[in-house]
Amino acid sequence: MATELSVILPRVLIVSRRSLRKNKFVDFVGEYHLDLIVAYGAVPVIVPRVTGVHMLLDSFEPIHGVLLCEGEDIDPSLYEAETSNLSLEELEEIKRIHASDTSIDKEKDTIELGLAKLCLERNIPYLGICRGSQVLNVACGGTLYQDLGKELTKHCPKEKRVVHIDYDNYDGHRHMVKVVVDSPLGFWFKDSLEEGKMEIWVNSYHHQGVKRLAQRFVPMAFAEDGLIEGFYDPDAYNPEEGKFIMGLQFHPERMRKPDSDEFDYPGCPFAYKEFVKAVVAYQKKLNGSTRVPKSLKLDQEMENKRKMIVKSFSLARNLYAAGHGIHPSYKESELAAGAEFLESNTALSLQQEKRLTQIGVTVRNSGSYKERLKLNGERERLARKVMDKMTVEHLSDLMSFYHMMGQICSEVLEKKLHDLVLNDLAS
């Protein structure tokens, strides 16, 4: 059963974060992310932050979704062409205050930007949380504030200033954001919004953020200082159809009541729920585009009926070759079976002609094949003579049965032509 589930469930790639423990590097991913992905029906596949992994991303196929989350600051050279307005003294101060986040990890940048661009190229569902939202914006040509305190907060009126990170209260820290009404966030949290207000309190842990939002995205939430806290691509958002491209600067997975797994709002896990819904739909769509039709199998009853038709063809061939009427030992029903079947299949369908053309067969070259399916005048006259001697009830039963057999024949022929096309393309 476990093996079957591992094959059936879609795969969500998550890149690990590197940490130093006992003088050794350790890769990890926050457990909340993993729990939610599993809970909603997907398998998290951790991509280790190891040198050279960015060249091995093809080895992680099939990729049905990508979730990128926490990590260090993104290399500023990847999004800022011009020199930052921050002074050397300010940059040094930022490194002292945010020592755990300001060390650039170029390998992680390369891996995650590669995955983000892959998702954008192939429309693979993507959810970016915190740093993951910043990666998504940078991958699409947007820019970031290198430090919110130095570049945004100090320029805001005091009543609009926001604390986006509290090192002493990681899980408990909250600040208010305003949700855009006609957005996925607005829909997820609609039951928790006070009348006339579009405000929720979110957990965040970052000192950088979106400065210029990439053109393809639309904001979903703003902090009081104007920082974009959530965005998505409306043209690539339809979870039921496998479409999901979104970034959230805050942490919905951490918005839980003290000493409890209960969420602050019912809408908190919806980003993960809808993301996995899109991942499942994307997997189905991907499997459908590569699925090879199964071989048609006949049960014993159908097999017996097929043999009747083959026998009818054999008897008719002998009769036609001899050039005389019905032999006393032949049963009318045996000849009638083949005649009725051929009469319902006197020509190729348009789709079958198209298949023949696809495998390089011209109309002239396939003429002999078509002619074998058409009755000449003499054979048609003889078949009608046989049918004329049958009762109405018998004719009605035969017509119903051989119409069904005609459909089966058409399906089998269609499959064989399909296989010929595949073989031709493979060669």
Coordinates of C-alpha atoms in Angstrom, one line a residue:
M1 CA 0.0 0.0 0.0
A2 CA 2.8 2.4 0.9
T3 CA 4.5 1.7 -2.5
E4 CA 1.3 2.4 -4.3
L5 CA 0.8 5.7 -2.5
S6 CA 4.4 6.8 -3.3
V7 CA 3.6 6.3 -7.0
I8 CA 0.2 7.9 -6.9
L9 CA 0.7 11.0 -4.8
P10 CA 2.1 14.1 -6.4
R11 CA 5.6 15.4 -5.6
V12 CA 6.3 18.8 -4.1
L13 CA 10.0 19.9 -4.1
I14 CA 11.2 21.9 -1.1
V15 CA 14.8 23.2 -0.9
S16 CA 16.5 22.8 2.5
R17 CA 18.2 25.5 4.5
R18 CA 21.8 25.1 5.7
S19 CA 22.7 25.6 9.4
L20 CA 25.9 25.1 11.4
R21 CA 25.6 22.6 14.2
K22 CA 28.5 21.2 16.2
N23 CA 30.9 22.5 13.6
K24 CA 29.1 20.6 10.8
F25 CA 26.5 21.8 8.3
V26 CA 23.0 20.5 8.7
D27 CA 20.2 20.8 6.1
F28 CA 16.6 21.3 7.4
V29 CA 13.1 22.3 6.4
G30 CA 10.5 23.6 8.9
E31 CA 8.2 20.8 10.0
Y32 CA 5.0 22.9 9.7
H33 CA 5.5 23.1 5.9
L34 CA 6.0 19.3 5.6
D35 CA 3.0 18.5 7.8
L36 CA 0.6 20.7 5.7
I37 CA 1.9 19.3 2.4
V38 CA 1.4 15.7 3.6
A39 CA -2.0 16.5 5.3
Y40 CA -3.5 17.8 2.0
G41 CA -2.4 14.8 -0.1
A42 CA 1.1 15.4 -1.6
V43 CA 4.6 14.0 -0.9
P44 CA 7.3 16.6 0.1
V45 CA 10.6 15.9 -1.7
I46 CA 13.5 17.7 0.0
V47 CA 16.2 19.1 -2.4
P48 CA 19.4 19.4 -0.3
R49 CA 21.4 22.6 -0.5
V50 CA 24.5 20.9 -1.7
T51 CA 27.1 22.2 -4.1
G52 CA 26.2 21.2 -7.7
V53 CA 22.6 20.2 -7.0
H54 CA 21.4 23.1 -9.3
M55 CA 22.8 21.0 -12.2
L56 CA 20.9 17.9 -11.1
L57 CA 17.4 19.3 -10.9
D58 CA 16.3 17.0 -13.8
S59 CA 16.9 14.1 -11.5
F60 CA 14.0 15.2 -9.3
E61 CA 11.4 14.7 -12.1
P62 CA 8.5 14.4 -12.1
I63 CA 7.9 17.8 -10.4
H64 CA 4.3 18.5 -9.7
G65 CA 4.8 21.5 -7.4
V66 CA 7.5 23.6 -5.7
L67 CA 7.3 25.2 -2.2
L68 CA 10.1 27.6 -1.3
C69 CA 10.3 29.0 2.2
E70 CA 12.8 30.4 4.7
G71 CA 16.5 31.2 4.1
E72 CA 19.2 33.8 4.0
D73 CA 19.1 37.1 2.1
I74 CA 19.2 36.8 -1.7
D75 CA 22.3 38.1 -3.4
P76 CA 21.6 41.8 -4.2
S77 CA 23.4 41.5 -7.5
L78 CA 20.6 39.3 -8.8
Y79 CA 18.0 42.1 -8.6
E80 CA 19.8 45.5 -8.3
A81 CA 21.7 46.7 -11.3
E82 CA 22.7 50.0 -9.7
T83 CA 24.7 50.4 -6.5
S84 CA 22.5 50.5 -3.4
N85 CA 21.9 53.8 -1.7
L86 CA 23.0 52.3 1.6
S87 CA 26.3 53.4 3.0
L88 CA 29.1 51.0 4.0
E89 CA 28.4 51.9 7.6
E90 CA 24.7 51.1 7.2
L91 CA 25.5 47.8 5.5
E92 CA 27.8 46.8 8.3
E93 CA 25.1 47.7 10.9
I94 CA 22.6 45.6 9.0
K95 CA 25.0 42.6 9.1
R96 CA 25.4 43.0 12.9
I97 CA 21.7 43.3 13.6
H98 CA 20.6 40.5 11.2
A99 CA 23.7 38.2 11.5
S100 CA 21.8 35.0 10.9
D101 CA 20.1 36.2 7.7
T102 CA 22.6 38.4 5.9
S103 CA 25.2 35.7 4.9
I104 CA 24.6 35.2 1.2
D105 CA 24.2 31.5 0.0
K106 CA 24.8 31.6 -3.7
E107 CA 24.2 27.9 -4.2
K108 CA 20.8 28.1 -2.6
D109 CA 20.0 31.2 -4.7
T110 CA 21.0 29.3 -7.9
I111 CA 18.9 26.2 -7.0
E112 CA 15.8 28.1 -6.0
L113 CA 15.9 30.6 -8.9
G114 CA 16.3 27.7 -11.2
L115 CA 13.2 26.0 -9.8
A116 CA 11.2 29.2 -9.8
K117 CA 12.0 29.8 -13.5
L118 CA 11.2 26.2 -14.3
C119 CA 7.7 26.6 -12.7
L120 CA 7.1 29.8 -14.6
E121 CA 8.1 28.1 -17.9
R122 CA 6.1 25.0 -17.4
N123 CA 3.2 26.4 -15.3
I124 CA 4.1 24.1 -12.4
P125 CA 2.3 25.2 -9.2
Y126 CA 4.5 27.4 -7.0
L127 CA 4.0 28.6 -3.4
G128 CA 6.6 31.0 -2.0
I129 CA 6.6 31.7 1.8
C130 CA 8.9 34.5 3.2
R131 CA 12.1 34.2 1.2
G132 CA 10.3 32.0 -1.3
S133 CA 8.0 35.0 -2.2
Q134 CA 11.1 37.2 -2.7
V135 CA 12.7 34.5 -4.9
L136 CA 9.6 34.5 -7.1
N137 CA 9.6 38.2 -7.5
V138 CA 13.3 38.4 -8.4
A139 CA 12.8 35.5 -10.9
C140 CA 10.3 37.6 -12.7
G141 CA 12.3 40.8 -12.7
G142 CA 11.2 42.5 -9.5
T143 CA 13.5 44.0 -6.8
L144 CA 13.8 43.9 -3.0
Y145 CA 14.5 46.3 -0.2
Q146 CA 17.9 45.2 1.2
D147 CA 16.8 46.3 4.6
L148 CA 13.3 47.5 5.6
G149 CA 14.5 49.4 8.6
K150 CA 16.9 51.5 6.6
E151 CA 15.0 51.9 3.3
L152 CA 11.3 51.9 4.3
T153 CA 10.6 52.2 8.0
K154 CA 12.6 55.3 8.8
H155 CA 10.8 57.2 6.0
C156 CA 7.3 56.3 7.3
P157 CA 5.3 58.4 9.9
K158 CA 5.7 56.9 13.3
E159 CA 2.0 55.7 13.4
K160 CA 2.6 53.8 10.1
R161 CA 5.8 52.0 11.1
V162 CA 5.8 48.2 11.3
V163 CA 8.0 45.8 13.2
H164 CA 8.5 42.9 10.7
I165 CA 10.8 40.8 12.8
D166 CA 11.2 40.1 16.5
Y167 CA 14.1 37.9 17.3
D168 CA 12.9 37.4 20.9
N169 CA 9.4 36.4 19.9
Y170 CA 9.6 34.4 16.7
D171 CA 6.2 32.6 16.9
G172 CA 4.3 35.1 18.9
H173 CA 5.1 38.2 16.9
R174 CA 2.1 39.7 14.9
H175 CA 1.5 42.8 12.9
M176 CA -1.5 43.9 11.0
V177 CA -2.0 43.7 7.2
K178 CA -4.9 44.9 5.0
V179 CA -6.2 42.2 2.6
V180 CA -7.3 43.0 -0.9
V181 CA -11.0 42.1 -1.3
D182 CA -11.0 40.5 -4.7
S183 CA -8.1 38.2 -4.2
P184 CA -7.5 34.6 -3.0
L185 CA -6.4 35.9 0.4
G186 CA -9.6 38.0 0.6
F187 CA -11.7 34.8 -0.1
W188 CA -9.7 32.6 2.4
F189 CA -10.1 35.0 5.3
K190 CA -13.5 36.5 4.5
D191 CA -15.2 34.9 7.5
S192 CA -12.6 36.4 9.8
L193 CA -12.7 40.0 8.6
E194 CA -14.7 42.6 10.6
E195 CA -17.4 44.4 8.8
G196 CA -15.9 47.4 7.0
K197 CA -12.3 46.3 7.7
M198 CA -10.1 44.1 5.7
E199 CA -7.5 43.5 8.4
I200 CA -5.8 40.4 9.8
W201 CA -2.8 40.0 12.2
V202 CA 0.0 38.0 10.7
N203 CA 3.3 36.4 11.8
S204 CA 6.4 37.6 10.0
Y205 CA 10.1 37.1 10.3
H206 CA 12.0 39.1 7.7
H207 CA 14.1 42.3 7.3
Q208 CA 13.8 42.4 3.5
G209 CA 10.8 42.6 1.2
V210 CA 9.3 43.4 -2.2
K211 CA 10.4 46.9 -3.4
R212 CA 9.2 46.8 -7.0
L213 CA 6.7 44.1 -7.7
A214 CA 7.2 42.2 -11.0
Q215 CA 4.7 43.3 -13.7
R216 CA 2.9 40.0 -13.9
F217 CA 1.8 40.0 -10.3
V218 CA -1.0 41.6 -8.4
P219 CA -0.8 42.5 -4.6
M220 CA -3.1 40.6 -2.2
A221 CA -2.1 42.3 1.1
F222 CA -0.3 45.4 2.4
A223 CA 1.3 46.2 5.8
E224 CA 0.6 49.6 7.2
D225 CA 4.0 50.9 6.0
G226 CA 3.0 50.0 2.4
L227 CA 5.0 46.8 2.1
I228 CA 3.4 44.2 -0.1
E229 CA 2.8 41.1 2.1
G230 CA 1.2 38.9 -0.5
F231 CA 0.9 38.7 -4.3
Y232 CA -0.1 36.3 -7.1
D233 CA -0.4 35.9 -10.8
P234 CA -4.2 36.1 -11.7
D235 CA -3.5 34.6 -15.1
A236 CA -1.9 31.6 -13.5
Y237 CA -4.4 31.0 -10.6
N238 CA -7.0 28.3 -10.9
P239 CA -6.2 25.4 -8.5
E240 CA -8.9 23.2 -10.0
E241 CA -7.0 23.4 -13.3
G242 CA -3.6 22.9 -11.8
K243 CA -2.6 26.7 -11.9
F244 CA -1.1 28.3 -8.8
I245 CA 1.7 31.0 -8.7
M246 CA 1.8 32.9 -5.4
G247 CA 4.0 34.5 -2.9
L248 CA 3.3 35.3 0.8
Q249 CA 5.8 37.4 2.8
F250 CA 4.2 36.4 6.1
H251 CA 3.9 32.9 7.7
P252 CA 0.4 31.5 7.7
E253 CA 1.7 28.1 8.9
R254 CA 3.0 29.7 12.1
M255 CA -0.2 31.7 12.9
R256 CA -1.3 29.4 15.8
K257 CA -2.6 30.0 19.3
P258 CA -0.1 29.7 22.2
D259 CA 0.8 26.2 23.1
S260 CA -1.6 24.8 20.5
D261 CA -1.9 23.7 16.9
E262 CA -5.1 25.6 16.4
F263 CA -4.8 28.3 13.8
D264 CA -5.5 32.0 14.6
Y265 CA -7.9 32.1 11.7
P266 CA -9.7 29.3 9.8
G267 CA -8.2 30.7 6.6
C268 CA -4.5 30.2 7.7
P269 CA -3.9 26.8 6.1
F270 CA -5.8 27.6 2.8
A271 CA -2.7 28.7 1.0
Y272 CA -1.3 25.1 1.4
K273 CA -4.7 23.5 0.8
E274 CA -5.3 25.3 -2.5
F275 CA -1.6 24.9 -3.5
V276 CA -1.8 21.1 -3.1
K277 CA -5.2 21.0 -4.9
A278 CA -3.4 22.7 -7.8
V279 CA -0.5 20.2 -7.5
V280 CA -2.9 17.2 -7.7
A281 CA -4.7 18.7 -10.7
Y282 CA -1.3 19.4 -12.4
Q283 CA -0.3 15.8 -11.9
K284 CA -3.5 14.5 -13.4
K285 CA -3.1 16.9 -16.4
L286 CA 0.6 15.8 -16.8
N287 CA -0.3 12.1 -16.6
G288 CA -3.2 12.6 -19.1
S289 CA -0.9 14.2 -21.7
T290 CA 1.5 11.2 -21.6
R291 CA -0.9 8.4 -21.0
V292 CA -0.7 5.5 -23.5
P293 CA -4.1 4.0 -24.4
K294 CA -4.6 0.6 -22.8
S295 CA -5.1 -2.4 -25.1
L296 CA -8.7 -3.4 -25.7
K297 CA -9.5 -6.8 -24.2
L298 CA -12.5 -8.9 -25.3
D299 CA -14.3 -11.1 -22.8
Q300 CA -15.2 -14.7 -23.7
E301 CA -18.6 -13.8 -25.2
M302 CA -17.1 -11.1 -27.4
E303 CA -14.3 -13.4 -28.5
N304 CA -16.9 -16.0 -29.6
K305 CA -18.8 -13.4 -31.6
R306 CA -15.5 -12.3 -33.2
K307 CA -14.9 -15.9 -34.3
M308 CA -18.4 -16.0 -35.8
I309 CA -17.5 -13.1 -38.0
V310 CA -14.2 -14.6 -39.0
K311 CA -16.0 -17.8 -40.0
S312 CA -18.6 -15.8 -42.0
F313 CA -15.8 -14.1 -43.9
S314 CA -14.2 -17.4 -44.7
L315 CA -17.4 -19.0 -45.9
A316 CA -18.3 -16.0 -48.1
R317 CA -14.8 -16.0 -49.6
N318 CA -15.1 -19.6 -50.7
L319 CA -18.6 -19.0 -52.0
Y320 CA -17.5 -16.0 -54.0
A321 CA -14.5 -17.8 -55.4
A322 CA -16.7 -20.7 -56.6
G323 CA -19.0 -18.3 -58.4
H324 CA -22.3 -20.0 -57.5
G325 CA -25.2 -19.7 -55.1
I326 CA -25.6 -20.8 -51.5
H327 CA -24.4 -24.3 -50.8
P328 CA -27.0 -26.4 -48.9
S329 CA -24.6 -27.0 -46.0
Y330 CA -24.2 -23.2 -45.4
K331 CA -26.5 -21.5 -42.9
E332 CA -27.9 -18.2 -44.0
S333 CA -27.1 -16.6 -40.6
E334 CA -23.4 -17.5 -41.1
L335 CA -23.2 -15.6 -44.3
A336 CA -25.5 -12.8 -43.1
A337 CA -23.2 -12.1 -40.1
G338 CA -20.2 -11.2 -42.3
A339 CA -22.3 -9.3 -44.8
E340 CA -23.9 -7.1 -42.2
F341 CA -20.6 -6.4 -40.6
L342 CA -19.0 -5.4 -43.8
E343 CA -21.9 -3.3 -44.8
S344 CA -21.5 -1.2 -41.7
N345 CA -17.8 -0.7 -42.4
T346 CA -17.6 0.2 -46.1
A347 CA -15.2 3.1 -45.7
L348 CA -12.6 4.7 -43.5
S349 CA -13.6 7.4 -41.1
L350 CA -12.1 10.9 -41.6
Q351 CA -10.1 10.4 -38.4
Q352 CA -8.7 7.1 -39.7
E353 CA -7.8 8.7 -43.0
K354 CA -6.0 11.4 -41.0
R355 CA -4.1 8.7 -39.1
L356 CA -3.0 7.1 -42.3
T357 CA -1.8 10.4 -43.6
Q358 CA 0.2 11.0 -40.4
I359 CA 2.2 7.8 -40.9
G360 CA 3.1 8.8 -44.4
V361 CA 0.5 6.8 -46.4
T362 CA -0.9 8.6 -49.3
V363 CA -4.5 8.3 -50.6
R364 CA -3.3 6.3 -53.6
N365 CA -1.2 3.9 -51.5
S366 CA -4.1 3.3 -49.1
G367 CA -6.6 2.8 -52.0
S368 CA -6.2 -1.0 -51.9
Y369 CA -6.9 -1.0 -48.2
K370 CA -10.1 1.0 -48.7
E371 CA -11.1 -1.2 -51.6
R372 CA -11.0 -4.3 -49.4
L373 CA -13.6 -2.7 -47.2
K374 CA -16.0 -1.9 -50.0
L375 CA -18.3 -4.4 -51.6
N376 CA -18.3 -4.7 -55.3
G377 CA -21.7 -4.9 -57.1
E378 CA -21.8 -8.7 -57.2
R379 CA -21.0 -9.2 -53.6
E380 CA -23.5 -6.6 -52.5
R381 CA -26.3 -8.3 -54.6
L382 CA -25.6 -11.7 -53.1
A383 CA -25.5 -10.3 -49.6
R384 CA -28.9 -8.6 -50.1
K385 CA -30.3 -11.9 -51.4
V386 CA -29.3 -13.6 -48.2
M387 CA -30.7 -10.8 -46.0
D388 CA -34.0 -10.9 -47.9
K389 CA -34.7 -14.4 -46.7
M390 CA -34.3 -13.6 -43.0
T391 CA -37.1 -12.6 -40.6
V392 CA -37.6 -9.1 -39.3
E393 CA -36.8 -10.1 -35.8
H394 CA -33.6 -11.9 -36.9
L395 CA -32.5 -8.9 -38.9
S396 CA -33.2 -6.5 -36.0
D397 CA -31.1 -8.6 -33.6
L398 CA -28.2 -9.0 -36.1
M399 CA -28.2 -5.2 -36.8
S400 CA -27.9 -4.4 -33.2
F401 CA -25.2 -6.9 -32.5
Y402 CA -23.1 -6.2 -35.6
H403 CA -23.4 -2.4 -35.1
M404 CA -21.7 -3.0 -31.7
M405 CA -19.0 -5.2 -33.3
G406 CA -18.5 -2.4 -35.9
Q407 CA -17.7 0.0 -33.1
I408 CA -15.3 -2.5 -31.5
C409 CA -13.6 -2.9 -34.8
S410 CA -13.3 0.8 -35.3
E411 CA -11.7 1.2 -31.8
V412 CA -9.2 -1.6 -32.4
L413 CA -8.3 -0.1 -35.7
E414 CA -7.9 3.3 -34.2
K415 CA -5.5 1.9 -31.5
K416 CA -3.4 0.0 -34.1
L417 CA -3.1 3.2 -36.2
H418 CA -2.2 5.2 -33.0
D419 CA 0.6 2.6 -32.2
L420 CA 1.9 2.9 -35.8
V421 CA 2.1 6.7 -35.4
L422 CA 4.1 6.3 -32.1
N423 CA 6.4 3.8 -33.7
D424 CA 7.0 6.0 -36.7
L425 CA 7.8 9.0 -34.5
A426 CA 10.1 6.9 -32.3
S427 CA 12.1 5.8 -35.4

